[in-house]
Short mmCIF file of C-alpha atoms in Angstrom, two decimals:
data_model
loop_
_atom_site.label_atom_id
_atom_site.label_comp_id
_atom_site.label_asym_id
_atom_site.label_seq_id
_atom_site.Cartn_x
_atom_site.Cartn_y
_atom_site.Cartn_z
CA UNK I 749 0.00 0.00 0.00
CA UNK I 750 1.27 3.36 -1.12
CA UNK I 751 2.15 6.27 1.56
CA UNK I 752 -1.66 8.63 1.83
CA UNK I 753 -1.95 11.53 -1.08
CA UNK I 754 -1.41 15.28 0.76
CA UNK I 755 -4.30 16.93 -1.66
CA UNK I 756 -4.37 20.97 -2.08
CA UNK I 757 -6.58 23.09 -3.82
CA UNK I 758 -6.59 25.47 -6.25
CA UNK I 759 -8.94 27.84 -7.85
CA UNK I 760 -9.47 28.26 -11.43
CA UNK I 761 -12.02 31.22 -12.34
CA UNK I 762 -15.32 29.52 -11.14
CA UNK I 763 -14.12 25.79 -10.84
CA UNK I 764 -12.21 24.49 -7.53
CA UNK I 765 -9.86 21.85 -8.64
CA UNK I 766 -8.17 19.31 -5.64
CA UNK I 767 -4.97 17.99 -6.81
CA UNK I 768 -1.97 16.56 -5.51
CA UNK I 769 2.14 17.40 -6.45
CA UNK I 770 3.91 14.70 -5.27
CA UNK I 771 7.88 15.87 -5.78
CA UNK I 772 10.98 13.41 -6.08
CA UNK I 773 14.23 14.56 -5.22
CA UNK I 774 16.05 15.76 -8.15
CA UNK I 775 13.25 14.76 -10.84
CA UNK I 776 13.79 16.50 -13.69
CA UNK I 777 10.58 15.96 -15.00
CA UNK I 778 7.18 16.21 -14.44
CA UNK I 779 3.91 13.91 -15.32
CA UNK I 780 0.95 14.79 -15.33
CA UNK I 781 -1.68 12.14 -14.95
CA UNK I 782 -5.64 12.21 -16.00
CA UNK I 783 -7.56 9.73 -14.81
CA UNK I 784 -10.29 7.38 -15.44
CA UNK I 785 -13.80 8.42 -15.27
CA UNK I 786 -15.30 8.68 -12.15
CA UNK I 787 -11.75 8.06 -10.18
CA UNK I 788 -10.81 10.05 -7.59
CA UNK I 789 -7.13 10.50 -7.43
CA UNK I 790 -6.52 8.55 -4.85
CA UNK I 791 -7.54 5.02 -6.90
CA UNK I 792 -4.26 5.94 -8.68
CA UNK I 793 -2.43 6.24 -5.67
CA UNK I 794 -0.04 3.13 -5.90
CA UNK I 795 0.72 4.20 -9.68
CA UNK I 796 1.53 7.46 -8.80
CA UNK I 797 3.90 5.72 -5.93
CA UNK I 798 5.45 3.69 -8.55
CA UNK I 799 7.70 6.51 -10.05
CA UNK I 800 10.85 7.18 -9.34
CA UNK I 801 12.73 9.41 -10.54
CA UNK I 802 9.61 12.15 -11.51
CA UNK I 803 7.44 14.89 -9.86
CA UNK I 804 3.87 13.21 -10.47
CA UNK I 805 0.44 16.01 -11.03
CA UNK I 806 -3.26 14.55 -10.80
CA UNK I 807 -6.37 15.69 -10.04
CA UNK I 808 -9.96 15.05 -9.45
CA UNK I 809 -12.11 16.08 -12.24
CA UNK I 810 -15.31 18.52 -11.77
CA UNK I 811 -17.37 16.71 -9.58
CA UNK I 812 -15.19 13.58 -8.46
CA UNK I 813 -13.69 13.52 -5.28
CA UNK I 814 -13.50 16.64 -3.91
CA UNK I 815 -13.50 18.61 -7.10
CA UNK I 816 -17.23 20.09 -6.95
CA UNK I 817 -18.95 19.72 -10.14
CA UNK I 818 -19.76 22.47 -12.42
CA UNK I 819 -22.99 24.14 -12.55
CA UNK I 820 -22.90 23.40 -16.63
CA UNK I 821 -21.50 20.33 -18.67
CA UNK I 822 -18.39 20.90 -19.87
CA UNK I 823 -16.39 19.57 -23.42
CA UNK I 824 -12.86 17.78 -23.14
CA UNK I 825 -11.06 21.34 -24.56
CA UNK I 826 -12.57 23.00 -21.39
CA UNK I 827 -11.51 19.93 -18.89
CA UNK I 828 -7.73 20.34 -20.72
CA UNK I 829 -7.86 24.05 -20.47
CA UNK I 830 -8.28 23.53 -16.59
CA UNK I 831 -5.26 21.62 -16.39
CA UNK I 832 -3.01 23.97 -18.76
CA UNK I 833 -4.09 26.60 -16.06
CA UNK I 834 -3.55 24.15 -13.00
CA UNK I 835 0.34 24.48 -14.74
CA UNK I 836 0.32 27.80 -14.80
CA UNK I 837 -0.53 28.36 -11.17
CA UNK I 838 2.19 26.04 -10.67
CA UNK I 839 4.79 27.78 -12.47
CA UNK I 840 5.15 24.06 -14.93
CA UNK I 841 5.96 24.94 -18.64
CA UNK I 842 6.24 21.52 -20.23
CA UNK I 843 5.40 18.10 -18.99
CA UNK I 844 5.27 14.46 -19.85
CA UNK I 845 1.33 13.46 -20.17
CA UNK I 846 -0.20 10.62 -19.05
CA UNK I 847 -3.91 9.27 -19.38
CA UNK I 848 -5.72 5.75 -18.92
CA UNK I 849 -9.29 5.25 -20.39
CA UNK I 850 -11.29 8.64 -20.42
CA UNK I 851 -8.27 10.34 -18.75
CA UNK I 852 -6.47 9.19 -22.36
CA UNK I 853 -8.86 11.00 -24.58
CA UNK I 854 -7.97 13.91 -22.16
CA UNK I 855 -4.50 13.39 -22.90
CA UNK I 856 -5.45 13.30 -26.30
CA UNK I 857 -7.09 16.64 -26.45
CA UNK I 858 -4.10 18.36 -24.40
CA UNK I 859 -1.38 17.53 -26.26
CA UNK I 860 -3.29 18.28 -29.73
CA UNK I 861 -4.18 21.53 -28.20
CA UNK I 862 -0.94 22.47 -26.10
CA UNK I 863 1.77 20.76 -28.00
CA UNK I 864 4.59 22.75 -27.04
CA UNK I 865 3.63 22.03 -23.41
CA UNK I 866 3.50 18.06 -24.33
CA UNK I 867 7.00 16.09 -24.24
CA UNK I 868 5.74 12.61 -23.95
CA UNK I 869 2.88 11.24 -24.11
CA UNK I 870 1.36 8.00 -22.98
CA UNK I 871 -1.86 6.65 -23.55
CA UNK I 872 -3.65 3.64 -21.92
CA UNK I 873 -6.45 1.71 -22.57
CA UNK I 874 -7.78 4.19 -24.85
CA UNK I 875 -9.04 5.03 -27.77
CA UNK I 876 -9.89 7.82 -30.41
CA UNK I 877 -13.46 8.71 -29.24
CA UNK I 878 -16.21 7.63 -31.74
CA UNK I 879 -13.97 5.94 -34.27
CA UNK I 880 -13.17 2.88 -32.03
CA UNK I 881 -14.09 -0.43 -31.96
CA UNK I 882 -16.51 -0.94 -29.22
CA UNK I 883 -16.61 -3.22 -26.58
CA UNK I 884 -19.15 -5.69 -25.50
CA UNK I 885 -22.64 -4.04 -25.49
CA UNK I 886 -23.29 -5.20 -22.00
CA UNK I 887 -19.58 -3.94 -20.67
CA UNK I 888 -20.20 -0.27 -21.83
CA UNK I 889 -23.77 -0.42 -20.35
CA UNK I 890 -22.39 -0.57 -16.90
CA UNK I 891 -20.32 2.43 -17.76
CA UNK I 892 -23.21 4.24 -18.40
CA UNK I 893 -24.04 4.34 -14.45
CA UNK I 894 -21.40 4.97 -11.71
CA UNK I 895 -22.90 2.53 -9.49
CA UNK I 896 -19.31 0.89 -8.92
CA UNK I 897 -18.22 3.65 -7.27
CA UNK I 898 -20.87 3.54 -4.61
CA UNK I 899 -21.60 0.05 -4.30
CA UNK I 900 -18.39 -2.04 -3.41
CA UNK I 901 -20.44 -5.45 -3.25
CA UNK I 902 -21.47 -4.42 -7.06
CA UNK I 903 -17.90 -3.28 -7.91
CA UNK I 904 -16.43 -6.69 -6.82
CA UNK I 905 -19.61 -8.67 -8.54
CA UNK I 906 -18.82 -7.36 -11.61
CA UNK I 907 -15.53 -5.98 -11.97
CA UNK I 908 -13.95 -9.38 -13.81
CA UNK I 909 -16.20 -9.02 -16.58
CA UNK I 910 -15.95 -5.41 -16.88
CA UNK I 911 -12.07 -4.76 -16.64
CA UNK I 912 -10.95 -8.22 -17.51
CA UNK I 913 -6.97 -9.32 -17.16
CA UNK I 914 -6.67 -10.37 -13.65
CA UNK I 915 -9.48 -8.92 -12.48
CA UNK I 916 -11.20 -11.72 -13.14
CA UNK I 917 -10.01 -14.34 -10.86
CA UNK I 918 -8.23 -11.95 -8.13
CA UNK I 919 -11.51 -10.69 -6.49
CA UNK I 920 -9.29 -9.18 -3.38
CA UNK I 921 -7.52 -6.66 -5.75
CA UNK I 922 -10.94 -5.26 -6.68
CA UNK I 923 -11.86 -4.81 -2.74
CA UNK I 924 -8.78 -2.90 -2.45
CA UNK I 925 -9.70 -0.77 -5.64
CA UNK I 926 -12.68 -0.70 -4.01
CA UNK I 927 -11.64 0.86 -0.77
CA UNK I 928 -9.76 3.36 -2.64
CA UNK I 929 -12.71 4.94 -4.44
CA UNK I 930 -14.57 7.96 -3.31
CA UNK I 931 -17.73 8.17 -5.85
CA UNK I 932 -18.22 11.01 -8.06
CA UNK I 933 -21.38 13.39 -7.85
CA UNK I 934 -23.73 11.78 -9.73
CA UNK I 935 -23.87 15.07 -11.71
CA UNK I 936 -20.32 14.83 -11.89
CA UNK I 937 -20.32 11.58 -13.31
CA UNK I 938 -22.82 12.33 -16.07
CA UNK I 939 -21.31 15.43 -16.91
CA UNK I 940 -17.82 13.53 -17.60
CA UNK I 941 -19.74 11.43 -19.76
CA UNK I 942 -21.40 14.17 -21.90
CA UNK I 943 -17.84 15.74 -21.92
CA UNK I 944 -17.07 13.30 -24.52
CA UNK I 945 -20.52 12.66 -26.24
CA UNK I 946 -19.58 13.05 -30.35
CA UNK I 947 -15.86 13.65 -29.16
CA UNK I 948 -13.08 12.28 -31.46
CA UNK I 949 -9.24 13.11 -32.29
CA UNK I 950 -8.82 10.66 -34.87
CA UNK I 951 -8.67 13.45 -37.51
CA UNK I 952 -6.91 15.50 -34.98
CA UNK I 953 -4.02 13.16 -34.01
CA UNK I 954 -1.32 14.25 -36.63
CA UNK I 955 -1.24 17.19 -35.06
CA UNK I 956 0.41 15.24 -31.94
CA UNK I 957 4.33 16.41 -32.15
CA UNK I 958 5.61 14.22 -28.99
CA UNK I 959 6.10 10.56 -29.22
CA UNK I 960 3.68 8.24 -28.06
CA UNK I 961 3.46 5.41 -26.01
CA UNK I 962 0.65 3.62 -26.57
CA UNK I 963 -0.60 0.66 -23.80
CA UNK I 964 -2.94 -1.10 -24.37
CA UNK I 965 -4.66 -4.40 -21.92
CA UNK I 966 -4.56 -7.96 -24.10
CA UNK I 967 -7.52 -8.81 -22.43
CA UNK I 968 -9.79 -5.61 -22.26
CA UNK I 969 -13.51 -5.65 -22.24
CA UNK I 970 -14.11 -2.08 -23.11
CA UNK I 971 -11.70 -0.93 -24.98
CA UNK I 972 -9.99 -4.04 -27.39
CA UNK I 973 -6.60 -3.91 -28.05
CA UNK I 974 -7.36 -3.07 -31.44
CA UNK I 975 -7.90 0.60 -30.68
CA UNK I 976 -4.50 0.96 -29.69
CA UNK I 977 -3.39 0.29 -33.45
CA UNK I 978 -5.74 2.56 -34.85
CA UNK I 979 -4.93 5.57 -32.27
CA UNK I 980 -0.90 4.88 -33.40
CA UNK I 981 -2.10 4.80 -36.89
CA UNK I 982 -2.97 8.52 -37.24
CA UNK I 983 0.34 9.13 -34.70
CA UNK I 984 3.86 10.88 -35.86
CA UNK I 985 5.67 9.04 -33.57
CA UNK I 986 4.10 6.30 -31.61
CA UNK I 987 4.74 2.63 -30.09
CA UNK I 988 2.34 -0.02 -29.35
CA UNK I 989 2.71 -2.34 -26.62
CA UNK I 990 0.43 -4.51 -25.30
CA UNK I 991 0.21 -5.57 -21.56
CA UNK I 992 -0.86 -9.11 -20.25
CA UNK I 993 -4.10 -8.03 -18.56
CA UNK I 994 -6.77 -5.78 -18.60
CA UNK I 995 -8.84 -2.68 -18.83
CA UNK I 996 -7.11 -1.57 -15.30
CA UNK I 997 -3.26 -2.53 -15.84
CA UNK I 998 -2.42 0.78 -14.47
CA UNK I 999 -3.79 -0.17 -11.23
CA UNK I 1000 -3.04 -4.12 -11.21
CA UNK I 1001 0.06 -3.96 -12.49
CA UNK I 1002 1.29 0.20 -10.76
CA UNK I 1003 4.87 -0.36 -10.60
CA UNK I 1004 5.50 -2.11 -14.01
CA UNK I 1005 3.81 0.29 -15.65
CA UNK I 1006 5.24 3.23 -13.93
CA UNK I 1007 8.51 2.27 -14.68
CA UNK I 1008 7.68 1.23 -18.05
CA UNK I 1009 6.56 5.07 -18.52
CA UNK I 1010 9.85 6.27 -17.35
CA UNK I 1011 11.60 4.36 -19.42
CA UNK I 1012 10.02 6.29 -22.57
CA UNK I 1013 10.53 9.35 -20.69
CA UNK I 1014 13.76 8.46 -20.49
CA UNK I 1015 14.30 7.90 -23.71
CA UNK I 1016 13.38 11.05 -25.25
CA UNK I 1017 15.07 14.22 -23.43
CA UNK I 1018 13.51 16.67 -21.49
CA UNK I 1019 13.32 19.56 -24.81
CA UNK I 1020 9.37 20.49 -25.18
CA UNK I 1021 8.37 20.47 -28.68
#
């Protein structure tokens, strides 16, 4: 179990934003994370643990965890724009960006529209909004209620089917995702949804200038592998790995894929684009 988040808050026009900096000694560089829908940031807690050697930004979206939502829906340029000014307050230029699931199409939409303040980018179990292959019909119907996040009983009933990998045998992993979850406003919830409701960078995605790593779960109920391929497709610069598990390899598998991340950080150096 990973050390507790210190959360602070900032305030961005209308919109109160919790998020946590977690510094390492000497990092030269710094992540930041979006998350899945609905999770607060402490369900990425034990990723965020996992690095290293880098200075690690997350926060809760409008109405999850202690982000209040909005009065209005929002789009995915708005939710980005939040986060270029959550930098700004903090004084961060340039950054290597991470995002898993609806926190990818986020990533997506921040380094198309901020590219000189994009590095690196990873993306994980994601894919390019409408132009996807879909997962099973009854998968995405549970995503269309947040009912997980409330009801741990439900969560653990049918997490294997809906994330797959591991998931689906290793029911005390999903009580400890479990524990970790604070649920989102229902408002909150719906409004992340409608955030991405037509939403797609497929035609957008040359625009990308950092390289991409792109991760994608072998065995992934909602979003197949196969998306993966087509997001690298429209891509300058992009790799495509594939990770024995499923929908939530970020969180069964924190460490690996942390340092896996660094690694491609690594690998390019620290000169925005």
């Amino acid at each position: 179990m990973s050390a507790p988040l210190q959360a602070r808050t900032a305030t961005i026009g209308k919109q109160t934003l919790r998020y946590v900096d977690v510094g390492r000694p000497g990092a030269t560089r710094t992540l930041l994370l979006f998350n899945g829908i609905g999770a607060n940031i402490e369900a990425a807690a034990s990723f965020i643990a996992g690095f290293k050697a880098t200075r690690v930004i997350a926060f809760d979206a409008p109405g999850v965890g202690d982000s209040p939502a909005p009065k209005l829906p929002y789009r995915l340029r708005e939710f980005v724009r939040l986060a270029a000014r959550l930098l700004d307050q903090l004084g961060i230029e340039a950054v290597d960006v991470f995002g898993v699931s609806w926190g990818g199409a986020a990533a997506q939409e921040f380094a198309i529209r901020y590219p000189q303040r994009c590095r690196t980018l990873t993306l994980a179990a994601t894919c390019a909004g409408f132009v996807m292959v879909p997962g099973a019909p009854r998968v995405l119907s549970m995503l269309l209620s947040p009912k997980r996040y409330f009801d741990p009983a439900y969560l653990v009933q049918v997490g294997g089917e809906l994330y797959g990998g591991i998931l689906r045998l290793e029911r005390d992993l999903l009580h400890v995702h479990a524990s970790a979850l604070r649920g989102p406003s229902r408002r909150g919830y719906l409004y992340q949804l409608l955030a991405l409701w037509g939403w797609t960078s497929w035609h957008r995605l040359h625009r990308v200038q950092a390289p991409t790593l792109v991760l994608m779960g072998a065995d992934d109920p909602i979003v197949p592998p196969i998306n993966g391929r087509i997001v690298a497709a429209r891509l300058k610069r992009a790799t495509v790995e594939t990770v024995a598990c499923g929908h939530l390899f970020v969180l069964t598998r924190p460490a690996e894929t942390a340092r896996r991340v660094e690694r491609f950080m690594a690998e390019h150096p620290a000169v925005p684009a």
